Amino acid sequence: MCISLCATGYWMYMDVAQTPNAVVACVIIFNAAFGYSWGPIPWLYPPEIMPLTFRAKGVSLSTATNWAFNFVVGETTPYLQEVITWRVYVMHGFFCACSCILVYFLYPETKGVPLEEMDAVFGESSDEENIKLPTTEAAEPLLPAETRETAYPPIAGAKTSWLGKLNGRDTASYEPLAGDDDVREAEQYELGEGREHLRED
């Protein structure tokens, strides 16, 4: 997107016979890149990261903010095209590059993270408060010691995330509480205990 915006500004600065076709091509490339990358993010990321307690209000605010800035860009671009002409596209390309750096370094990856564990990614509270799995103490009657150690391991060598440093919080990098195999093993153990109780009854 950054390259296509800067290229649009360049062709408008050159103002040659090929400029109209080149600008159209750059706009098509920009729209294609925007459509499968940055475009859906304001609609997908906020609902995914908002805590369940105020997700509706948070998503409403993010949607209103998105439309407000779309309005600002739509209203100011014609004026800027008259005042700074081709430079407006270079300026938008610069902002696009800044957003790429911002997302890469400061936005936590949420791929594969359940909604119940999303707070742990952002360091809002401890893992055991965010996911309704048994804690080490609560799991004692259900799981043997070796299973507890496997299913609920401590986070070793955890480092403060970029977002935590930005917000001044000493948060650890996210790690899932238990893998699929560990949870399956715990469930099988619980089912086995249940069958034994039924036999005894």
C-alpha positions as a printed Julia matrix, in Angstrom:
201×3 Matrix{Float64}:
   0.0     0.0     0.0
   2.82    2.37    0.9
   4.59    1.74   -2.4
   1.44    2.22   -4.48
   0.6     5.49   -2.69
   4.1     6.86   -3.18
   4.05    5.71   -6.81
   0.76    7.57   -7.31
   2.37   10.75   -5.99
   5.41   10.21   -8.2
   3.36    9.8   -11.39
   1.27   12.86  -10.57
   4.49   14.81  -10.0
   5.9    13.65  -13.36
   2.63   14.55  -15.16
   3.41   12.74  -18.39
   1.21   11.01  -20.94
   1.37    7.72  -19.05
   0.28    9.33  -15.75
  -3.51    8.57  -15.98
  -2.99    4.86  -16.69
  -0.22    4.58  -14.08
  -2.36    6.25  -11.41
  -5.28    3.92  -12.15
  -2.96    0.9   -11.86
  -1.56    2.19   -8.55
  -5.07    2.73   -7.18
  -6.09   -0.82   -8.16
  -2.99   -2.24   -6.45
  -3.67   -0.16   -3.34
  -7.31   -1.28   -3.12
  -6.33   -4.94   -3.57
  -3.64   -4.73   -0.88
  -5.92   -2.78    1.46
  -8.8    -5.21    1.0
  -6.92   -8.3     2.19
  -4.68   -6.67    4.81
  -5.43   -3.49    6.71
  -9.04   -3.02    5.6
 -10.7    -5.76    7.71
  -8.54   -5.16   10.81
 -10.69   -2.4    12.43
 -13.68   -4.75   12.18
 -11.96   -7.96   13.33
  -9.32   -6.99   15.89
 -11.41   -4.97   18.43
 -14.12   -7.66   18.96
 -11.38  -10.25   19.33
  -9.38   -8.44   22.02
 -12.17   -6.81   24.05
 -12.98   -8.48   27.4
 -16.38  -10.11   27.54
 -17.55   -7.71   30.25
 -17.58   -4.64   27.98
 -17.13   -6.04   24.48
 -20.32   -4.47   23.1
 -19.38   -0.97   24.26
 -15.76   -1.34   23.21
 -16.66   -2.51   19.71
 -19.18    0.33   19.4
 -16.48    2.88   20.27
 -13.96    1.32   17.87
 -16.51    1.3    15.04
 -17.47    4.93   15.71
 -13.79    5.92   15.77
 -13.15    4.1    12.51
 -16.0     5.89   10.74
 -15.03    9.24   12.29
 -11.51    9.05   10.88
 -12.85    7.81    7.52
 -14.93   11.0     7.47
 -11.87   13.13    8.36
  -9.79   11.56    5.57
 -12.62   11.94    3.04
 -13.16   15.61    3.92
  -9.5    16.68    4.09
  -8.09   14.83    1.05
  -9.71   17.1    -1.63
  -8.45   20.18    0.23
  -4.95   18.73    0.59
  -4.89   17.8    -3.11
  -5.39   21.48   -3.94
  -2.85   22.75   -1.39
   0.04   20.25   -1.54
  -1.01   18.46   -4.76
   0.96   15.2    -5.34
   2.58   15.31   -1.89
  -0.66   14.2    -0.23
  -0.11   10.66   -1.57
   3.45   10.55   -0.27
   2.16   11.75    3.09
  -0.43    8.95    3.19
   2.27    6.48    2.17
   4.4     7.65    5.1
   1.5     7.13    7.52
   0.96    3.69    6.03
   4.61    2.77    6.7
   4.28    4.07   10.28
   1.19    1.92   10.83
   3.1    -1.14    9.58
   5.87   -0.52   12.14
   3.31    0.13   14.89
   1.4    -3.1    14.24
   4.53   -5.24   13.89
   6.14   -4.13   17.14
   3.22   -3.21   19.42
   0.17   -5.28   18.46
   0.17   -8.73   20.14
  -0.51  -11.73   17.92
  -3.95  -13.18   18.67
  -3.9   -16.13   16.27
  -4.98  -19.32   18.02
  -5.71  -17.6    21.34
  -9.16  -18.39   22.83
 -11.33  -15.42   23.77
 -11.23  -16.48   27.42
  -7.42  -16.16   27.46
  -7.22  -12.86   25.57
  -6.73  -10.8    28.73
  -3.58  -12.78   29.49
  -2.11  -11.73   26.11
  -2.46   -8.08   27.11
  -1.33   -8.65   30.7
  -4.61   -7.56   32.25
  -4.63  -10.29   34.9
  -3.21  -13.7    35.69
  -3.91  -16.73   33.54
  -5.87  -18.56   36.23
  -8.29  -15.62   36.49
  -8.92  -15.54   32.73
  -9.62  -19.18   31.99
 -12.02  -21.39   33.89
  -9.73  -24.4    34.13
  -8.88  -25.92   37.51
  -6.08  -24.19   39.38
  -3.27  -26.29   40.81
  -5.04  -26.54   44.16
  -8.5   -27.17   42.71
  -7.15  -29.85   40.38
  -5.54  -31.91   43.14
  -8.51  -34.25   43.65
  -8.88  -34.74   39.89
  -5.35  -34.96   38.5
  -2.24  -36.8    39.64
   0.81  -34.68   40.37
   2.58  -35.53   37.11
  -0.5   -34.57   35.07
  -0.88  -31.25   36.93
   2.76  -30.41   36.27
   2.26  -31.09   32.54
  -1.12  -29.39   32.12
  -0.34  -26.23   34.11
   3.37  -25.52   33.68
   4.88  -22.24   34.92
   5.99  -19.74   32.28
   9.76  -20.06   32.16
  11.9   -17.2    30.9
   8.94  -14.98   30.19
   9.76  -11.5    28.98
   7.83   -8.27   29.11
   5.95   -7.66   25.86
   6.28   -4.49   23.77
   2.74   -3.51   24.73
   3.49   -4.08   28.4
   6.54   -1.83   28.21
   4.51    0.84   26.42
   1.84    0.76   29.13
   4.34    0.49   31.97
   3.16   -2.98   32.98
   5.51   -5.85   33.8
   3.61   -8.49   31.86
   4.77  -11.88   30.69
   4.56  -13.17   27.14
   1.47  -15.26   26.55
   1.64  -19.03   26.67
  -1.44  -21.3    26.61
  -2.31  -22.77   29.97
  -2.63  -26.3    28.7
  -2.15  -27.98   25.36
  -4.87  -30.02   23.69
  -3.18  -33.31   24.57
  -2.87  -32.31   28.24
  -6.53  -31.29   28.49
  -7.57  -34.54   26.78
  -5.5   -36.53   29.27
  -7.14  -34.71   32.19
 -10.61  -35.38   30.78
  -9.84  -39.07   30.29
  -8.57  -39.27   33.87
 -11.76  -37.63   35.18
 -13.92  -40.03   33.14
 -11.96  -42.98   34.51
 -12.46  -41.75   38.08
 -16.19  -41.35   37.39
 -16.47  -44.95   36.11
 -14.71  -46.26   39.23
 -17.17  -44.38   41.47
 -20.09  -45.89   39.53
 -18.65  -49.38   39.98
 -18.27  -48.78   43.71
 -21.9   -47.59   43.96
